[in-house]
Amino acid sequence: MTDQYDAIVVGGGHNGLVNAAYLAKAGLRTLVLERRSLVGGAAITEELVPGFQFTTFSYALSLIRPDIVHDLALTDHGMKVLPLPHTLQVGRDGDYLVLGSDTYENFHEIARHSIEDAEAYLDFTHMTERLCHAMKPLMDMVPPNSVSDHPDDLAAMARLQEYLAGLDEDLQELLEVIWTGSVTEILDRYFENELLKSLLASSSIIGSKVGPRSPGSALVWLYHIIGEYDGTFGEWGFHKGGNGGFSRVLARAAESWGATIRTSAPVTEVIVNDGAAVGVRLEGGEELAAPIVVSALDPRRTFTELVDPSFLPDDLTAAITSMKFQGTAAKVNFALDGLPPIPGLEGRPEVFEGFTNIGPSIDYLETAFADCEAGRFSRRPFLDVCVQSTLDPDMAPPGKHVMSCFVMYAPYHLKLADGTEADWDAEREQLGDTVQETLEEFFPGFGKLVIHREIVTPLDIERTVGLTEGNIFAGELFAPQMFFNRPAPGWNQYRTPIEGYYQCGSGTHPGGCVIGGPGKLAAGQIVADRQMAVG
Amino acid sequence: MPKRTPFFERLAPYNEPQVWDHWVGYLSAPRYQYSAITEYYAIRDGAGVFDTSPLFKYRISGSGAGKFLDQMMVRSMSTMPVGKGRYTCWCNSEGFVVEDGVVLRVAHDEYLIATAQPNLRYLRRLSPGRNVSVEDVSESYGMLALQGPHSISVLRELTSDLEDLGYFGVTNVVLGDIPVTISRTGFTGDLGYEIWVEHATAEALFDLLFSAGMGYNIKPVGEVALSMARIEAGLLLIDVDFQSARFAWVDAQRETPVELGWGWMVDLDRDFIGRDAIAAEDAGGTTRWQTVGLTVDWHDYERLHEGLGLVAPKEGVLTQDTMSVYRRDGTYAGYATSFVFSSLLKRHIAIAKLPLDLTAAGSQVELELVPIHRPENVSATVVDMPFYAPAHKLGPVGRPSTAPAMTEQ
Ligand SMILES: Cc1cc2nc3c(=O)[nH]c(=O)nc-3n(C[C@H](O)[C@H](O)[C@H](O)COP(=O)(O)OP(=O)(O)OC[C@H]3O[C@@H](n4cnc5c(N)ncnc54)[C@H](O)[C@@H]3O)c2cc1C
């Protein structure tokens, strides 16, 4: 084996691409190896019906770290994110709530439901903006090593503690709830109206095995509002051509910085020699050499499949084995003949230009979660509905639409009534029907518009993308698995016990979503280590 | 009482915030939605419709029309083929810019021009007895700018006669059963068309366009979105980036074509009003400044605001007013006249006037902001304009672009 490359990145998901682009920009000859025939991982767009672009998995963008956009010159490569003008919470019997960008429009819209909530929303928004601003630096730093006695690490921990202790007292108090509490603990301090509370709580359950009243949901909520659109926290957009359009921007950027991308190249093994990574082996036996190998896969695959776990210390393997994945999300995507009707909002097609939430009360969400706890997919699921073609005319033929429905809850470990494990492939159509029935309930006449339906189960997510148990974040966003614990205490700084072997997937800090942070921060470590080695 | 354009009744229901500006005496919407950003993206991604009817419109005709315009305009008009338009400015005899605009040659002896200020008397006084007739047709026509990559998709629903209309071409076509004059021009730097329609059929045209545009995210766009786009395109706006020499008080307020970055328009081998003064400026090296682009350093902008405990403002940042520009050593250098956060480029950009030693691309300056009451400087770099120039603006419109294949890398 000769070293044709300085670094090989395993996995061409968005984090692998970001990582490779940074490495190439730093001058490393970098190769990305992607198992599938297309890059993007969970961020892809596929034309399943001629003229209809489906965002099979992820569909909206917010968390992408703003400095990546600049460092990698992504706008030069076609990055274009169309902002969502508002969020629509669909209620029952013609009730609804539309929250947009104008403070006092929102005030009066909420006041239709509760005048006190309308005012509370002003305080709440100010609080969340300050909270996001305070936490943002943590998203963009390599978390300190919390289990090391090295003076540098101790100093880094001290600096972090000092930073947190310096925050305004109300934020410190709030953060206590955020780390361990539920989102309803926070929302109940401000609001009484169910439609508003459930709208806000929807961010607290995305992709996670929690209900809005479960401990842990507050952190999931914060994670989903800490992204930004043009400097406004909590705002989302659709990338032109779906999130697959964004992955292709990243691929072009990586290539322009000098990286090579090879698709249909599944890696079976990272080759380790004397405790150091020296290259990879592909399915079919081909070997490629490089002194740096970066896994952009999830922690299970990084530590238990690509390498022999016996090379690894027991505490690490134990942490990875007990790491919670337990995917709970599914997608049902539609090609539609037209826009569905919404009772109370007839003749206002523009309301579909943002997120449309189905899940009108905290109880609705909790009932959906109870199904999940019982090992069933929700009989009335929470749906995050996006009709991207209303904002991006190239997603569907004129007058037609694509609708992405993110579905909570659909537990990876599905149980039959008798408690035995059920087969997702057998349940797939039923999941599709359930989602369609739910949509019919809120948009009467919906079914008549359906041209095509794509059902994505947690098992599909696992099989297609490679995300263990279909967890969309490559590991739950729970405090014991976040920050200096992601993916395991002491191994949170993108290195592994194997020299030259690094990790940069969503299972590392800051975590899941189309965010790029793991890829970027890992590249920083790799480049720094290399400079140290070179001296 | 402000006047209403022929499209007012149609546009009013779209105006969600119900705020109207006054633009040369007409009601004109700053924005139709609460945030101008979706309108901006209609221009950059779909099809945006801006009502330019308040512009003053003139028909200049007669066997002497070409010669007259040659004499008046910095660029020659008689050498332009029928069916073409030219962007030009015109000057006073001291070589200072009076105004700018697009002159369309719609027939051998017939030209159309839309201007920002009244020019009937001005034009007539310059053209005594030269077989030229100048007619004010401002009230006869409504005018819509249909701008954006899908502007052609919308028009294609209505006609197949625009496939060969090139950049700055102009032609007469019938949309539905409505005759219009349409030019491939605009003030956005994107693919776009400007449509002249007779007053009586203006509303019908509006309805036609909006039903044809339904599948292409057609939206009315207001002044704010237009400004965001025109700054990215490096297009100067009168009374913002320059003033008419006609109504200025002192020369410090007046600018020459070269100072405005319009030196490319000037052909000194030709005679036109202001030629001698511009030749003297050229020979004497008396150009005082030049109009350039600035991009603000992203990291410095973040650092400045983070240091003050603020979230760095981006969406909605738009200043069309003077902001000071300094040299890196802190001494005064010049000023910016337009400043915007470009959502597409993800950076703050500005149009600025700088002394000649700072106008080379790459020159480093500082732009003055006022984040919390007191001025603070942020690093900026001089760049060539336009900031944004998509290939589809200039290129052949071709066949409708199907969405790029996404399935394979
Ligand atoms: C259904 C769904 C909806 C979501 N919605 C959103 C959303 O709207 N917004 C958002 O921000 N986030 C969303 N997410 C989360 C987000 O998409 C993911 O967290 C993120 O895309 C993961 O990126 P990654 O690069 O870390 O990993 P992945 O995208 O999982 O990439 C890993 C890549 O490695 C490849 N690979 C696997 N094994 C091998 C091998 N042995 N050899 C070579 N290559 C291999 C895979 O094919 C894949 O391309 C969603 C996720 C899912 C599943």
Coordinates of N, CA, C and O in Angstrom, one line a residue, chain B residues 210-315:
Chain B
F210 N -50.4 36.8 -12.9 CA -50.4 36.1 -11.6 C -51.0 34.7 -11.7 O -50.7 33.8 -10.9
S211 N -51.9 34.5 -12.6 CA -52.4 33.2 -12.7 C -51.4 32.3 -13.5 O -51.2 31.1 -13.1
A212 N -50.7 32.9 -14.4 CA -49.6 32.1 -15.1 C -48.5 31.8 -14.2 O -47.8 30.8 -14.3
G213 N -48.3 32.6 -13.1 CA -47.1 32.5 -12.3 C -47.4 31.6 -11.0 O -46.4 31.4 -10.2
M214 N -48.6 31.1 -10.9 CA -48.9 30.4 -9.7 C -47.9 29.3 -9.3 O -47.6 29.1 -8.2
G215 N -47.6 28.5 -10.3 CA -46.6 27.4 -10.0 C -45.2 27.8 -9.9 O -44.3 27.0 -9.8
Y216 N -44.9 29.1 -10.0 CA -43.5 29.6 -10.0 C -43.2 30.5 -8.9 O -42.3 31.3 -8.9
N217 N -44.1 30.5 -7.9 CA -43.9 31.3 -6.7 C -43.8 32.8 -7.1 O -42.9 33.5 -6.7
I218 N -44.8 33.2 -7.9 CA -44.8 34.6 -8.3 C -45.3 35.4 -7.1 O -46.2 35.0 -6.3
K219 N -44.7 36.6 -6.8 CA -45.1 37.4 -5.7 C -44.9 38.9 -6.0 O -43.9 39.2 -6.7
P220 N -45.8 39.7 -5.6 CA -45.4 41.2 -5.7 C -44.3 41.5 -4.7 O -44.2 40.9 -3.7
V221 N -43.4 42.3 -5.2 CA -42.2 42.6 -4.3 C -42.2 44.2 -4.1 O -42.6 44.9 -5.1
G222 N -41.8 44.6 -3.0 CA -41.8 46.0 -2.6 C -40.4 46.6 -2.8 O -39.5 46.0 -3.2
E223 N -40.4 47.8 -2.3 CA -39.1 48.6 -2.5 C -37.9 48.0 -1.7 O -36.8 48.1 -2.2
V224 N -38.2 47.4 -0.6 CA -37.2 46.9 0.3 C -36.5 45.7 -0.4 O -35.3 45.7 -0.6
A225 N -37.3 44.8 -0.9 CA -36.7 43.6 -1.6 C -36.0 44.0 -2.8 O -34.9 43.5 -3.2
L226 N -36.6 45.0 -3.5 CA -35.9 45.5 -4.7 C -34.5 46.1 -4.4 O -33.5 45.8 -5.1
S227 N -34.5 46.8 -3.3 CA -33.2 47.4 -2.9 C -32.2 46.4 -2.6 O -31.0 46.5 -2.9
M228 N -32.6 45.3 -1.9 CA -31.7 44.3 -1.5 C -31.1 43.7 -2.7 O -29.9 43.4 -2.8
A229 N -31.9 43.5 -3.8 CA -31.4 42.9 -5.0 C -30.6 43.9 -5.8 O -29.5 43.5 -6.3
R230 N -31.0 45.1 -5.8 CA -30.2 46.0 -6.7 C -28.8 46.4 -6.1 O -27.9 46.6 -6.8
I231 N -28.7 46.3 -4.8 CA -27.4 46.5 -4.2 C -26.5 45.4 -4.5 O -25.3 45.5 -4.9
E232 N -27.0 44.1 -4.4 CA -26.2 43.0 -4.8 C -25.8 43.1 -6.3 O -24.7 42.6 -6.7
A233 N -26.6 43.7 -7.1 CA -26.3 43.8 -8.5 C -25.4 45.0 -8.8 O -25.1 45.2 -9.9
G234 N -25.1 45.8 -7.7 CA -24.3 46.9 -7.9 C -24.9 48.0 -8.7 O -24.3 48.9 -9.3
L235 N -26.3 48.1 -8.7 CA -27.0 49.1 -9.4 C -27.3 50.3 -8.5 O -27.8 50.2 -7.4
L236 N -26.9 51.5 -9.0 CA -27.0 52.7 -8.2 C -28.4 53.3 -8.3 O -29.1 53.3 -9.3
L237 N -28.8 53.8 -7.2 CA -30.2 54.4 -7.1 C -30.1 55.9 -6.9 O -29.3 56.4 -6.0
I238 N -30.8 56.7 -7.7 CA -30.8 58.1 -7.6 C -31.3 58.5 -6.2 O -32.2 57.9 -5.7
D239 N -30.8 59.6 -5.7 CA -31.1 60.1 -4.4 C -30.7 59.2 -3.2 O -31.0 59.5 -2.1
V240 N -30.0 58.1 -3.6 CA -29.4 57.3 -2.5 C -27.9 57.2 -2.8 O -27.1 57.7 -2.0
D241 N -27.5 56.7 -4.0 CA -26.1 56.6 -4.3 C -25.6 57.8 -5.1 O -24.4 57.9 -5.2
F242 N -26.5 58.6 -5.6 CA -26.0 59.8 -6.2 C -27.2 60.7 -6.3 O -28.4 60.3 -6.1
Q243 N -26.9 62.0 -6.6 CA -28.0 63.0 -6.7 C -28.0 63.5 -8.1 O -26.9 63.6 -8.8
S244 N -29.1 64.0 -8.6 CA -29.1 64.7 -9.9 C -28.4 66.0 -9.9 O -28.6 66.8 -9.0
A245 N -27.5 66.2 -10.8 CA -26.7 67.4 -10.9 C -27.7 68.6 -11.0 O -27.3 69.7 -10.6
R246 N -28.8 68.3 -11.6 CA -29.8 69.4 -11.8 C -30.3 70.0 -10.5 O -30.6 71.2 -10.5
F247 N -30.4 69.2 -9.5 CA -31.0 69.8 -8.3 C -30.0 69.9 -7.1 O -30.4 70.2 -6.0
A248 N -28.8 69.6 -7.4 CA -27.7 69.7 -6.4 C -27.4 71.1 -6.2 O -27.6 72.0 -7.0
W249 N -26.8 71.4 -5.0 CA -26.4 72.8 -4.7 C -25.0 73.1 -5.0 O -24.6 74.2 -5.5
V250 N -24.2 72.1 -4.7 CA -22.7 72.4 -4.8 C -22.1 71.1 -5.5 O -22.7 70.0 -5.5
D251 N -20.9 71.3 -6.1 CA -20.3 70.2 -6.8 C -20.0 69.0 -5.9 O -19.9 67.9 -6.4
A252 N -19.8 69.3 -4.6 CA -19.5 68.1 -3.7 C -20.7 67.1 -3.8 O -20.5 66.0 -3.4
Q253 N -21.9 67.6 -4.2 CA -23.0 66.7 -4.3 C -23.2 66.1 -5.6 O -24.0 65.2 -5.9
R254 N -22.4 66.6 -6.6 CA -22.5 66.2 -8.0 C -21.4 65.1 -8.3 O -20.4 65.1 -7.6
E255 N -21.7 64.3 -9.2 CA -20.7 63.3 -9.6 C -20.6 63.1 -11.1 O -21.6 63.2 -11.8
T256 N -19.4 62.8 -11.5 CA -19.2 62.5 -12.9 C -19.4 61.0 -13.2 O -19.4 60.2 -12.3
P257 N -19.6 60.7 -14.5 CA -19.8 59.3 -14.8 C -18.7 58.4 -14.3 O -18.9 57.3 -13.8
V258 N -17.5 58.9 -14.4 CA -16.3 58.1 -14.0 C -16.4 57.9 -12.5 O -16.1 56.8 -12.0
E259 N -16.8 58.9 -11.8 CA -16.9 58.8 -10.3 C -17.9 57.8 -9.9 O -17.9 57.1 -8.9
L260 N -19.0 57.7 -10.7 CA -20.0 56.7 -10.4 C -19.8 55.3 -10.9 O -20.6 54.4 -10.8
G261 N -18.6 55.2 -11.5 CA -18.3 53.8 -12.1 C -18.9 53.6 -13.5 O -19.1 52.5 -13.9
W262 N -19.3 54.7 -14.1 CA -20.0 54.6 -15.4 C -19.0 55.1 -16.5 O -19.5 55.4 -17.6
G263 N -17.8 55.1 -16.2 CA -16.8 55.5 -17.2 C -16.9 54.6 -18.5 O -16.6 55.1 -19.6
W264 N -17.3 53.4 -18.3 CA -17.4 52.4 -19.5 C -18.5 52.9 -20.5 O -18.4 52.6 -21.6
M265 N -19.4 53.8 -20.0 CA -20.4 54.3 -21.0 C -19.9 55.4 -21.9 O -20.4 55.6 -23.0
V266 N -18.8 56.0 -21.4 CA -18.3 57.2 -22.1 C -17.5 56.9 -23.3 O -16.5 56.2 -23.2
D267 N -17.8 57.6 -24.4 CA -17.0 57.5 -25.6 C -16.6 58.9 -26.0 O -17.4 59.7 -26.5
L268 N -15.4 59.3 -25.7 CA -15.0 60.7 -25.9 C -14.8 61.0 -27.3 O -14.7 62.2 -27.7
D269 N -14.8 60.1 -28.2 CA -14.7 60.4 -29.7 C -16.1 60.9 -30.2 O -16.1 61.3 -31.4
R270 N -17.0 60.9 -29.4 CA -18.4 61.3 -29.8 C -18.7 62.7 -29.2 O -18.2 62.9 -28.1
D271 N -19.5 63.4 -29.8 CA -20.0 64.7 -29.1 C -21.3 64.4 -28.4 O -22.2 63.8 -28.9
F272 N -21.3 64.9 -27.2 CA -22.6 64.8 -26.4 C -22.4 65.8 -25.3 O -21.3 66.3 -25.0
I273 N -23.5 66.1 -24.6 CA -23.5 67.2 -23.6 C -22.6 66.7 -22.4 O -22.9 65.6 -21.9
G274 N -21.6 67.5 -22.1 CA -20.7 67.2 -21.0 C -19.4 66.5 -21.5 O -18.5 66.3 -20.7
R275 N -19.4 66.3 -22.8 CA -18.2 65.6 -23.3 C -16.9 66.3 -23.0 O -15.9 65.7 -22.5
D276 N -16.9 67.6 -23.3 CA -15.6 68.4 -23.1 C -15.2 68.4 -21.6 O -14.0 68.2 -21.3
A277 N -16.2 68.5 -20.8 CA -15.8 68.5 -19.3 C -15.3 67.2 -18.9 O -14.3 67.1 -18.1
I278 N -15.9 66.1 -19.4 CA -15.4 64.8 -19.1 C -14.0 64.5 -19.7 O -13.1 64.0 -19.0
A279 N -13.8 65.1 -20.9 CA -12.4 64.9 -21.5 C -11.4 65.7 -20.6 O -10.3 65.2 -20.4
A280 N -11.8 66.8 -20.1 CA -10.9 67.6 -19.3 C -10.6 66.9 -17.9 O -9.5 66.9 -17.4
E281 N -11.7 66.3 -17.4 CA -11.5 65.5 -16.2 C -10.5 64.4 -16.4 O -9.6 64.1 -15.6
D282 N -10.7 63.7 -17.6 CA -9.8 62.6 -17.9 C -8.4 63.1 -18.1 O -7.4 62.5 -17.5
A283 N -8.2 64.2 -18.8 CA -6.8 64.7 -19.1 C -6.2 65.3 -17.8 O -5.0 65.1 -17.6
G284 N -7.0 65.9 -17.0 CA -6.5 66.6 -15.8 C -6.4 65.8 -14.6 O -5.8 66.2 -13.6
G285 N -6.9 64.6 -14.7 CA -6.9 63.7 -13.5 C -7.6 64.3 -12.3 O -7.2 64.2 -11.2
T286 N -8.8 64.9 -12.6 CA -9.5 65.6 -11.5 C -10.6 64.7 -10.9 O -11.4 65.2 -10.1
T287 N -10.7 63.5 -11.4 CA -11.7 62.5 -10.7 C -11.4 62.5 -9.3 O -10.3 62.3 -8.8
R288 N -12.5 62.7 -8.5 CA -12.3 62.9 -7.0 C -12.4 61.6 -6.3 O -11.8 61.4 -5.2
W289 N -13.2 60.7 -6.7 CA -13.4 59.4 -6.0 C -14.0 58.4 -7.0 O -14.2 58.8 -8.2
Q290 N -14.1 57.2 -6.6 CA -14.8 56.2 -7.4 C -15.8 55.4 -6.6 O -15.6 55.3 -5.4
T291 N -16.8 54.9 -7.3 CA -17.8 54.1 -6.6 C -17.4 52.7 -6.6 O -17.2 52.1 -7.7
V292 N -17.3 52.0 -5.5 CA -16.8 50.7 -5.4 C -17.7 49.8 -4.5 O -18.5 50.3 -3.8
G293 N -17.5 48.5 -4.6 CA -18.2 47.6 -3.6 C -17.3 47.4 -2.4 O -16.1 47.4 -2.5
L294 N -18.0 47.1 -1.3 CA -17.3 46.7 -0.1 C -17.9 45.4 0.4 O -19.2 45.3 0.4
T295 N -17.1 44.5 0.8 CA -17.7 43.4 1.6 C -17.1 43.4 3.0 O -15.9 43.6 3.2
V296 N -18.0 43.3 4.0 CA -17.6 43.4 5.4 C -17.0 42.0 5.8 O -17.5 41.0 5.4
D297 N -15.9 42.1 6.6 CA -15.3 40.9 7.0 C -16.3 40.2 8.0 O -16.6 40.7 9.1
W298 N -16.7 39.0 7.7 CA -17.7 38.2 8.5 C -17.2 38.0 9.9 O -18.0 38.3 10.9
H299 N -16.0 37.6 10.1 CA -15.5 37.3 11.4 C -15.4 38.5 12.3 O -15.7 38.5 13.4
D300 N -15.0 39.6 11.6 CA -14.8 40.9 12.4 C -16.2 41.4 12.8 O -16.4 41.9 13.9
Y301 N -17.2 41.3 11.9 CA -18.5 41.7 12.2 C -19.1 40.9 13.4 O -19.7 41.5 14.3
E302 N -18.8 39.6 13.4 CA -19.3 38.8 14.5 C -18.6 39.2 15.8 O -19.2 39.4 16.9
R303 N -17.2 39.3 15.7 CA -16.4 39.7 16.9 C -16.9 41.0 17.5 O -17.1 41.0 18.7
L304 N -17.1 42.0 16.6 CA -17.5 43.3 17.1 C -18.8 43.2 18.0 O -18.9 43.7 19.1
H305 N -19.8 42.5 17.4 CA -21.1 42.4 18.1 C -21.0 41.5 19.3 O -21.6 41.8 20.4
E306 N -20.4 40.3 19.2 CA -20.2 39.4 20.3 C -19.5 40.1 21.4 O -19.9 40.0 22.6
G307 N -18.5 40.9 21.1 CA -17.8 41.6 22.1 C -18.7 42.6 22.9 O -18.4 42.9 24.1
L308 N -19.7 43.0 22.3 CA -20.6 44.0 23.0 C -21.8 43.2 23.6 O -22.7 43.8 24.1
G309 N -21.8 41.9 23.5 CA -22.9 41.1 24.1 C -24.1 41.0 23.2 O -25.2 40.7 23.7
L310 N -23.9 41.3 21.9 CA -25.1 41.3 21.0 C -25.0 40.2 20.0 O -24.0 39.7 19.7
V311 N -26.2 39.8 19.5 CA -26.2 38.9 18.3 C -26.0 39.8 17.1 O -26.6 40.9 17.0
A312 N -25.1 39.4 16.3 CA -24.7 40.3 15.1 C -25.9 40.4 14.2 O -26.4 39.4 13.7
P313 N -26.5 41.6 14.0 CA -27.7 41.7 13.1 C -27.4 41.4 11.7 O -26.4 41.8 11.1
K314 N -28.3 40.7 11.1 CA -28.1 40.3 9.7 C -29.4 40.5 8.9 O -29.6 41.5 8.2
E315 N -30.4 39.6 9.1 CA -31.6 39.7 8.3 C -32.3 41.1 8.6 O -32.4 41.5 9.7

